[in-house]
Amino acid sequence: MMTADYRPEFEAALRMFARASSLVTAQGFAAPILVGGAAVELFSGSALMTGDFDVSTARQEVFESALRDLGFVKPSGPGMATRGWIHPDLALGFEVVSRVLLDGLADRDRVVLMSFGDDGIASIISIEDIIADRMGQFASGTAPEMRHQATKLLALHSNLDRAYLDRRVREETVGDYGIDDIAGPDPV
């Protein structure tokens, strides 16, 4: 069950994700994994907020069918450029962003399982892998704000596997950064 105080719309979306995940696993497929900003919001207790739920799943069609079964719609028509799905009762959209969790670099055994009682179980990328992902985006030069997210998450989670995190940050940044660079001074 929930242990943090999340904003209500985020918790409602988490529960909907757990329901959709249950529909996928009931068919014998691997559970979709929550990644991106929604994982950041979850691990930050809504201190860092998102507007969508990014999902990694090898079975996009099965996951999207589950979303449809739960009342989600895919906006279409003039002015609609989204690739995601929205639910009329949620303020957050859902989108499949990858088939393989962090291009196969993340350790799937570290995926966090969160129970939502009757709503089901949600699979979430590990804290170490989401921090490494944020640093990879920062290192690409396209998302300078991602270092702030990585720094905030590291400050909130002192009990993480620092050796694994350092390895993953180095992988995601092609060796340009390590764990000591997350909270260190901004590079010039």
Coordinates of N, CA and C in Angstrom, one line a residue:
M1 N 0.8 -1.2 0.0 CA 0.0 0.0 0.0 C 0.9 1.3 0.0
M2 N 0.3 2.4 -0.2 CA 1.0 3.6 -0.2 C 1.5 4.0 1.1
T3 N 2.8 4.5 1.1 CA 3.4 4.9 2.4 C 3.8 6.4 2.4
A4 N 3.7 7.0 1.2 CA 4.0 8.4 1.2 C 2.8 9.2 0.9
D5 N 2.8 10.5 1.1 CA 1.7 11.4 0.8 C 1.9 11.9 -0.6
Y6 N 1.3 11.3 -1.6 CA 1.3 11.7 -3.0 C 0.1 12.6 -3.2
R7 N 0.3 13.4 -4.3 CA -0.9 14.2 -4.7 C -2.0 13.3 -5.1
P8 N -3.2 13.6 -4.9 CA -4.3 12.7 -5.2 C -4.4 12.2 -6.6
E9 N -4.2 13.1 -7.6 CA -4.3 12.7 -9.0 C -3.2 11.7 -9.3
F10 N -2.0 11.9 -8.7 CA -0.9 10.9 -8.9 C -1.2 9.6 -8.4
E11 N -1.7 9.5 -7.1 CA -2.0 8.3 -6.5 C -3.1 7.6 -7.4
A12 N -4.1 8.3 -7.8 CA -5.2 7.7 -8.7 C -4.6 7.1 -9.9
A13 N -3.6 7.8 -10.5 CA -3.0 7.3 -11.8 C -2.1 6.0 -11.4
L14 N -1.4 6.0 -10.3 CA -0.7 4.9 -9.9 C -1.6 3.6 -9.7
R15 N -2.7 3.9 -9.1 CA -3.7 2.8 -8.9 C -4.2 2.3 -10.3
M16 N -4.4 3.2 -11.2 CA -4.8 2.8 -12.6 C -3.7 2.0 -13.3
F17 N -2.5 2.4 -13.1 CA -1.4 1.7 -13.7 C -1.3 0.3 -13.1
A18 N -1.5 0.2 -11.8 CA -1.5 -1.2 -11.2 C -2.7 -2.0 -11.8
R19 N -3.8 -1.4 -12.0 CA -4.9 -2.2 -12.6 C -4.6 -2.6 -14.0
A20 N -4.0 -1.7 -14.8 CA -3.6 -2.1 -16.2 C -2.5 -3.2 -16.2
S21 N -1.6 -3.1 -15.2 CA -0.6 -4.1 -15.1 C -1.1 -5.4 -14.8
S22 N -2.1 -5.5 -13.9 CA -2.8 -6.7 -13.5 C -3.5 -7.4 -14.7
L23 N -4.1 -6.5 -15.6 CA -4.7 -7.1 -16.8 C -3.6 -7.7 -17.7
V24 N -2.5 -7.1 -17.8 CA -1.4 -7.6 -18.7 C -0.9 -8.9 -18.1
T25 N -0.5 -8.9 -16.8 CA 0.0 -10.1 -16.2 C -1.0 -11.3 -16.1
A26 N -2.3 -11.0 -16.1 CA -3.3 -12.0 -16.1 C -3.3 -12.8 -17.4
Q27 N -2.7 -12.2 -18.4 CA -2.7 -12.9 -19.7 C -1.4 -13.6 -19.9
G28 N -0.5 -13.6 -18.8 CA 0.7 -14.4 -18.9 C 1.9 -13.6 -19.4
F29 N 1.8 -12.3 -19.5 CA 2.9 -11.5 -20.0 C 3.6 -10.8 -18.8
A30 N 4.9 -10.4 -19.1 CA 5.6 -9.6 -18.1 C 4.9 -8.3 -17.8
A31 N 5.0 -7.9 -16.5 CA 4.4 -6.6 -16.1 C 5.1 -5.4 -16.8
P32 N 4.3 -4.5 -17.2 CA 4.9 -3.2 -17.7 C 5.6 -2.5 -16.5
I33 N 6.6 -1.7 -16.8 CA 7.4 -1.1 -15.8 C 7.3 0.5 -15.9
L34 N 7.0 1.1 -14.8 CA 6.9 2.6 -14.8 C 8.3 3.1 -14.8
V35 N 8.5 4.1 -15.7 CA 9.8 4.7 -15.8 C 9.6 6.3 -15.9
G36 N 10.7 7.0 -16.1 CA 10.5 8.4 -16.4 C 10.1 9.3 -15.2
G37 N 9.4 10.4 -15.5 CA 9.0 11.3 -14.5 C 8.1 10.8 -13.5
A38 N 7.2 9.8 -13.8 CA 6.3 9.2 -12.8 C 7.1 8.5 -11.8
A39 N 8.2 7.8 -12.2 CA 9.0 7.1 -11.2 C 9.7 8.1 -10.3
V40 N 10.2 9.2 -10.9 CA 10.8 10.3 -10.2 C 9.8 10.8 -9.1
E41 N 8.6 11.1 -9.5 CA 7.6 11.6 -8.6 C 7.3 10.6 -7.5
L42 N 7.2 9.3 -7.8 CA 7.0 8.3 -6.8 C 8.1 8.3 -5.8
F43 N 9.4 8.2 -6.3 CA 10.5 8.2 -5.4 C 10.8 9.5 -4.6
S44 N 10.2 10.6 -5.1 CA 10.4 11.9 -4.4 C 9.2 12.2 -3.5
G45 N 8.2 11.3 -3.5 CA 7.0 11.6 -2.7 C 6.3 12.8 -3.2
S46 N 6.2 13.0 -4.5 CA 5.6 14.1 -5.2 C 6.3 15.5 -5.0
A47 N 7.5 15.4 -4.5 CA 8.3 16.7 -4.4 C 8.7 17.1 -5.8
L48 N 8.9 16.2 -6.7 CA 9.1 16.5 -8.1 C 7.9 15.9 -8.9
M49 N 7.2 16.7 -9.6 CA 5.9 16.2 -10.2 C 6.1 16.0 -11.7
T50 N 5.2 15.2 -12.2 CA 5.1 14.9 -13.6 C 3.8 15.1 -14.2
G51 N 3.7 15.1 -15.5 CA 2.4 15.3 -16.2 C 2.0 14.0 -17.0
D52 N 2.9 13.0 -16.9 CA 2.5 11.7 -17.6 C 3.2 10.5 -17.0
F53 N 2.7 9.4 -17.4 CA 3.3 8.1 -17.0 C 4.0 7.5 -18.2
D54 N 5.3 7.4 -18.2 CA 6.0 6.7 -19.2 C 6.2 5.2 -18.8
V55 N 6.0 4.3 -19.7 CA 6.0 2.9 -19.4 C 6.9 2.2 -20.4
S56 N 7.6 1.2 -19.8 CA 8.4 0.3 -20.6 C 7.7 -1.1 -20.6
T57 N 7.4 -1.6 -21.8 CA 6.8 -2.9 -21.9 C 7.1 -3.5 -23.3
A58 N 7.4 -4.8 -23.3 CA 7.6 -5.5 -24.6 C 6.3 -5.8 -25.3
R59 N 5.2 -5.6 -24.6 CA 3.9 -5.9 -25.1 C 3.0 -4.7 -25.2
Q60 N 3.4 -3.7 -26.0 CA 2.7 -2.4 -26.1 C 1.2 -2.6 -26.4
E61 N 0.9 -3.5 -27.4 CA -0.5 -3.7 -27.8 C -1.3 -4.3 -26.7
V62 N -0.7 -5.2 -25.9 CA -1.5 -5.8 -24.8 C -1.7 -4.7 -23.7
F63 N -0.7 -3.9 -23.4 CA -0.8 -2.9 -22.4 C -1.9 -1.8 -22.8
E64 N -1.8 -1.4 -24.1 CA -2.7 -0.4 -24.6 C -4.2 -1.0 -24.6
S65 N -4.3 -2.3 -24.9 CA -5.6 -2.9 -24.8 C -6.2 -2.8 -23.4
A66 N -5.3 -3.1 -22.4 CA -5.7 -3.0 -21.0 C -6.1 -1.5 -20.7
L67 N -5.4 -0.6 -21.2 CA -5.8 0.8 -21.0 C -7.2 1.1 -21.5
R68 N -7.4 0.6 -22.7 CA -8.7 0.8 -23.4 C -9.8 0.2 -22.5
D69 N -9.5 -1.0 -22.0 CA -10.5 -1.7 -21.1 C -10.8 -0.9 -19.9
L70 N -9.9 -0.1 -19.4 CA -10.1 0.7 -18.2 C -10.6 2.1 -18.5
G71 N -11.0 2.3 -19.8 CA -11.6 3.6 -20.2 C -10.7 4.7 -20.7
F72 N -9.4 4.3 -21.0 CA -8.5 5.3 -21.6 C -8.9 5.4 -23.1
V73 N -8.6 6.6 -23.6 CA -8.7 6.9 -25.0 C -7.4 7.5 -25.6
K74 N -7.2 7.3 -26.9 CA -6.1 7.9 -27.5 C -6.6 9.1 -28.3
P75 N -6.2 10.3 -27.9 CA -6.7 11.5 -28.6 C -6.3 11.5 -30.1
S76 N -7.2 11.9 -30.9 CA -6.9 12.0 -32.3 C -7.6 13.2 -32.9
G77 N -7.2 13.5 -34.1 CA -7.8 14.7 -34.8 C -6.9 15.9 -34.9
P78 N -7.4 16.9 -35.5 CA -6.6 18.2 -35.6 C -6.1 18.7 -34.3
G79 N -4.8 19.0 -34.2 CA -4.3 19.6 -33.0 C -3.9 18.6 -32.0
M80 N -4.1 17.3 -32.3 CA -3.7 16.2 -31.3 C -2.4 15.5 -31.8
A81 N -1.3 15.8 -31.1 CA -0.1 15.2 -31.5 C 0.4 14.1 -30.5
T82 N -0.4 13.8 -29.5 CA 0.1 12.9 -28.5 C 0.1 11.5 -29.0
R83 N 1.1 10.7 -28.5 CA 1.2 9.3 -28.8 C 0.7 8.5 -27.6
G84 N 0.2 9.2 -26.6 CA -0.2 8.6 -25.4 C -1.7 8.4 -25.2
W85 N -2.1 7.9 -24.1 CA -3.5 7.6 -23.8 C -3.9 8.4 -22.6
I86 N -5.1 8.9 -22.6 CA -5.6 9.6 -21.4 C -6.9 9.0 -20.9
H87 N -7.2 9.2 -19.7 CA -8.4 8.7 -19.0 C -9.2 9.9 -18.6
P88 N -10.5 9.9 -18.8 CA -11.3 11.1 -18.5 C -11.3 11.5 -17.0
D89 N -11.0 10.6 -16.1 CA -10.9 10.9 -14.7 C -9.5 11.2 -14.2
L90 N -8.5 11.2 -15.0 CA -7.2 11.4 -14.6 C -6.6 12.6 -15.2
A91 N -5.7 13.3 -14.5 CA -5.0 14.5 -15.1 C -3.7 14.1 -15.7
L92 N -3.4 12.8 -15.7 CA -2.1 12.4 -16.3 C -2.3 11.4 -17.4
G93 N -1.5 11.5 -18.5 CA -1.6 10.6 -19.6 C -0.6 9.4 -19.4
F94 N -0.8 8.4 -20.2 CA 0.1 7.2 -20.2 C 0.7 7.0 -21.6
E95 N 2.0 6.7 -21.7 CA 2.6 6.4 -23.0 C 3.7 5.4 -22.9
V96 N 3.7 4.4 -23.8 CA 4.7 3.4 -23.9 C 5.9 4.1 -24.6
V97 N 7.1 4.1 -23.9 CA 8.2 4.8 -24.4 C 9.4 3.9 -24.8
S98 N 9.3 2.6 -24.4 CA 10.3 1.6 -24.8 C 9.8 0.2 -24.6
R99 N 10.4 -0.7 -25.4 CA 10.1 -2.1 -25.3 C 11.0 -2.8 -24.3
V100 N 12.2 -2.3 -24.1 CA 13.2 -2.9 -23.2 C 13.7 -1.8 -22.2
L101 N 13.6 -2.2 -20.9 CA 14.0 -1.3 -19.8 C 15.4 -0.7 -20.0
L102 N 15.5 0.6 -20.2 CA 16.7 1.3 -20.4 C 17.7 0.5 -21.3
D103 N 17.2 0.1 -22.4 CA 17.9 -0.5 -23.5 C 18.7 -1.8 -23.0
G104 N 18.1 -2.4 -22.0 CA 18.7 -3.7 -21.4 C 19.8 -3.4 -20.4
L105 N 20.1 -2.2 -20.1 CA 21.2 -1.9 -19.2 C 20.8 -2.0 -17.7
A106 N 19.5 -1.8 -17.4 CA 19.0 -1.9 -16.1 C 18.9 -3.3 -15.6
D107 N 19.1 -3.6 -14.3 CA 19.0 -4.9 -13.8 C 17.5 -5.1 -13.4
R108 N 16.8 -6.0 -14.1 CA 15.4 -6.2 -13.9 C 15.1 -6.8 -12.5
D109 N 16.1 -7.4 -11.9 CA 15.9 -7.9 -10.6 C 15.8 -6.8 -9.5
R110 N 16.1 -5.6 -9.9 CA 16.0 -4.4 -9.0 C 14.7 -3.7 -9.1
V111 N 13.9 -4.1 -10.1 CA 12.6 -3.5 -10.3 C 11.8 -3.6 -9.0
V112 N 11.2 -2.4 -8.5 CA 10.4 -2.4 -7.3 C 9.0 -2.8 -7.6
L113 N 8.4 -3.6 -6.7 CA 7.0 -4.0 -6.8 C 6.3 -3.3 -5.7
M114 N 5.2 -2.6 -6.1 CA 4.4 -1.8 -5.1 C 3.0 -2.3 -5.2
S115 N 2.5 -2.8 -4.0 CA 1.1 -3.3 -4.0 C 0.1 -2.1 -3.7
F116 N -1.0 -2.2 -4.5 CA -2.1 -1.3 -4.3 C -3.4 -2.1 -3.9
G117 N -3.2 -3.1 -3.1 CA -4.3 -3.9 -2.7 C -5.1 -4.5 -3.8
D118 N -6.4 -4.2 -3.8 CA -7.3 -4.8 -4.9 C -7.0 -4.2 -6.3
D119 N -6.3 -3.1 -6.3 CA -6.0 -2.5 -7.6 C -4.8 -3.3 -8.3
G120 N -4.0 -4.0 -7.6 CA -3.0 -4.8 -8.1 C -1.6 -4.3 -7.7
I121 N -0.6 -4.8 -8.5 CA 0.8 -4.5 -8.2 C 1.4 -3.7 -9.3
A122 N 2.1 -2.7 -9.0 CA 2.8 -1.9 -10.0 C 4.3 -2.2 -10.0
S123 N 4.9 -2.3 -11.1 CA 6.4 -2.5 -11.2 C 7.0 -1.1 -11.6
I124 N 8.0 -0.8 -10.8 CA 8.6 0.5 -11.0 C 10.2 0.4 -11.1
I125 N 10.7 1.1 -12.0 CA 12.2 1.1 -12.2 C 12.9 1.4 -10.9
S126 N 14.0 0.8 -10.6 CA 14.7 1.0 -9.3 C 15.2 2.5 -9.2
I127 N 15.4 2.9 -8.0 CA 15.8 4.2 -7.7 C 17.2 4.5 -8.3
E128 N 18.1 3.5 -8.2 CA 19.4 3.7 -8.8 C 19.3 3.9 -10.4
D129 N 18.4 3.1 -11.0 CA 18.3 3.2 -12.5 C 17.6 4.5 -12.9
I130 N 16.7 5.0 -12.1 CA 16.0 6.2 -12.5 C 17.0 7.4 -12.3
I131 N 17.8 7.3 -11.3 CA 18.9 8.4 -11.1 C 19.9 8.3 -12.3
A132 N 20.3 7.1 -12.6 CA 21.2 7.0 -13.7 C 20.6 7.5 -15.1
D133 N 19.4 7.2 -15.3 CA 18.7 7.6 -16.4 C 18.6 9.2 -16.5
R134 N 18.3 9.8 -15.4 CA 18.3 11.3 -15.3 C 19.7 11.8 -15.7
M135 N 20.7 11.2 -15.1 CA 22.1 11.7 -15.4 C 22.4 11.5 -16.9
G136 N 22.0 10.4 -17.5 CA 22.2 10.2 -18.9 C 21.6 11.2 -19.7
Q137 N 20.3 11.6 -19.4 CA 19.7 12.7 -20.1 C 20.4 14.0 -19.9
F138 N 20.9 14.3 -18.7 CA 21.6 15.5 -18.4 C 22.9 15.5 -19.2
A139 N 23.6 14.4 -19.3 CA 24.9 14.3 -20.0 C 24.7 14.5 -21.5
S140 N 23.5 14.2 -22.0 CA 23.3 14.3 -23.4 C 23.3 15.8 -23.9
G141 N 23.1 16.7 -22.9 CA 23.1 18.1 -23.2 C 21.7 18.6 -23.6
T142 N 20.7 17.7 -23.6 CA 19.4 18.2 -24.0 C 18.5 18.4 -22.9
A143 N 18.9 18.0 -21.7 CA 18.0 18.2 -20.5 C 18.8 18.5 -19.3
P144 N 19.2 19.8 -19.2 CA 20.1 20.2 -18.0 C 19.3 20.0 -16.7
E145 N 18.0 20.1 -16.7 CA 17.3 20.0 -15.4 C 17.3 18.6 -14.8
M146 N 17.7 17.6 -15.6 CA 17.7 16.3 -15.1 C 18.7 16.0 -14.0
R147 N 19.8 16.8 -14.0 CA 20.8 16.7 -12.9 C 20.1 17.1 -11.6
H148 N 19.3 18.1 -11.6 CA 18.6 18.5 -10.3 C 17.7 17.3 -9.8
Q149 N 17.0 16.7 -10.7 CA 16.2 15.5 -10.3 C 17.1 14.4 -9.7
A150 N 18.2 14.1 -10.4 CA 19.1 13.1 -9.8 C 19.6 13.5 -8.5
T151 N 20.0 14.7 -8.3 CA 20.5 15.2 -7.0 C 19.4 15.1 -5.9
K152 N 18.2 15.5 -6.2 CA 17.1 15.4 -5.3 C 16.8 14.0 -4.9
L153 N 16.8 13.1 -5.8 CA 16.5 11.7 -5.5 C 17.6 11.1 -4.7
L154 N 18.9 11.4 -5.0 CA 20.0 10.9 -4.2 C 19.9 11.4 -2.8
A155 N 19.6 12.6 -2.6 CA 19.5 13.2 -1.3 C 18.4 12.5 -0.5
L156 N 17.3 12.1 -1.1 CA 16.2 11.5 -0.5 C 16.4 10.0 -0.2
H157 N 17.3 9.4 -0.8 CA 17.5 7.9 -0.7 C 19.0 7.6 -0.4
S158 N 19.4 7.8 0.8 CA 20.7 7.5 1.2 C 21.1 6.0 1.3
N159 N 20.0 5.2 1.4 CA 20.3 3.7 1.6 C 20.4 2.9 0.2
L160 N 20.6 3.6 -0.9 CA 20.7 2.9 -2.1 C 22.0 2.2 -2.3
D161 N 22.1 1.4 -3.4 CA 23.3 0.7 -3.7 C 24.2 1.6 -4.5
R162 N 25.2 2.2 -3.7 CA 26.0 3.2 -4.3 C 27.0 2.7 -5.4
A163 N 27.5 1.5 -5.2 CA 28.3 0.9 -6.3 C 27.6 0.6 -7.6
Y164 N 26.4 0.1 -7.4 CA 25.5 -0.1 -8.6 C 25.2 1.2 -9.3
L165 N 24.8 2.2 -8.5 CA 24.4 3.5 -9.0 C 25.6 4.1 -9.7
D166 N 26.8 4.1 -9.2 CA 28.0 4.6 -9.8 C 28.2 3.9 -11.2
R167 N 28.1 2.6 -11.2 CA 28.3 1.9 -12.5 C 27.3 2.3 -13.5
R168 N 26.0 2.4 -13.1 CA 24.9 2.7 -14.0 C 25.0 4.2 -14.5
V169 N 25.4 5.1 -13.6 CA 25.6 6.5 -14.1 C 26.7 6.5 -15.1
R170 N 27.8 5.8 -14.9 CA 28.9 5.8 -15.8 C 28.5 5.2 -17.2
E171 N 27.6 4.2 -17.1 CA 27.1 3.6 -18.4 C 26.2 4.6 -19.1
E172 N 25.3 5.2 -18.4 CA 24.3 6.1 -19.0 C 25.0 7.4 -19.5
T173 N 26.1 7.8 -19.0 CA 26.8 9.0 -19.4 C 28.0 8.7 -20.2
V174 N 28.2 7.5 -20.6 CA 29.4 7.0 -21.4 C 30.7 7.4 -20.7
G175 N 30.7 7.3 -19.4 CA 31.9 7.5 -18.6 C 32.2 8.9 -18.2
D176 N 31.3 9.9 -18.7 CA 31.6 11.3 -18.4 C 31.3 11.6 -16.9
Y177 N 30.4 10.9 -16.3 CA 30.0 11.2 -14.9 C 29.9 10.0 -14.1
G178 N 30.0 10.2 -12.7 CA 29.8 9.1 -11.8 C 29.0 9.6 -10.6
I179 N 28.8 8.8 -9.6 CA 28.0 9.2 -8.5 C 28.4 10.5 -7.8
D180 N 29.7 10.7 -7.8 CA 30.2 11.9 -7.1 C 29.9 13.2 -7.9
D181 N 29.5 13.1 -9.1 CA 29.1 14.2 -9.9 C 27.7 14.6 -9.8
I182 N 26.9 13.7 -9.2 CA 25.5 14.0 -9.1 C 25.2 15.2 -8.2
A183 N 25.8 15.3 -7.1 CA 25.5 16.4 -6.1 C 26.6 17.4 -6.1
G184 N 27.6 17.2 -7.0 CA 28.8 18.1 -7.0 C 28.5 19.4 -7.7
P185 N 29.5 20.2 -7.9 CA 29.3 21.5 -8.5 C 28.9 21.3 -10.0
D186 N 28.1 22.2 -10.6 CA 27.8 22.1 -12.0 C 29.0 22.2 -12.8
P187 N 29.1 21.3 -13.9 CA 30.3 21.4 -14.8 C 30.2 22.7 -15.6
V188 N 31.4 23.2 -15.9 CA 31.5 24.4 -16.7 C 31.4 24.1 -18.2

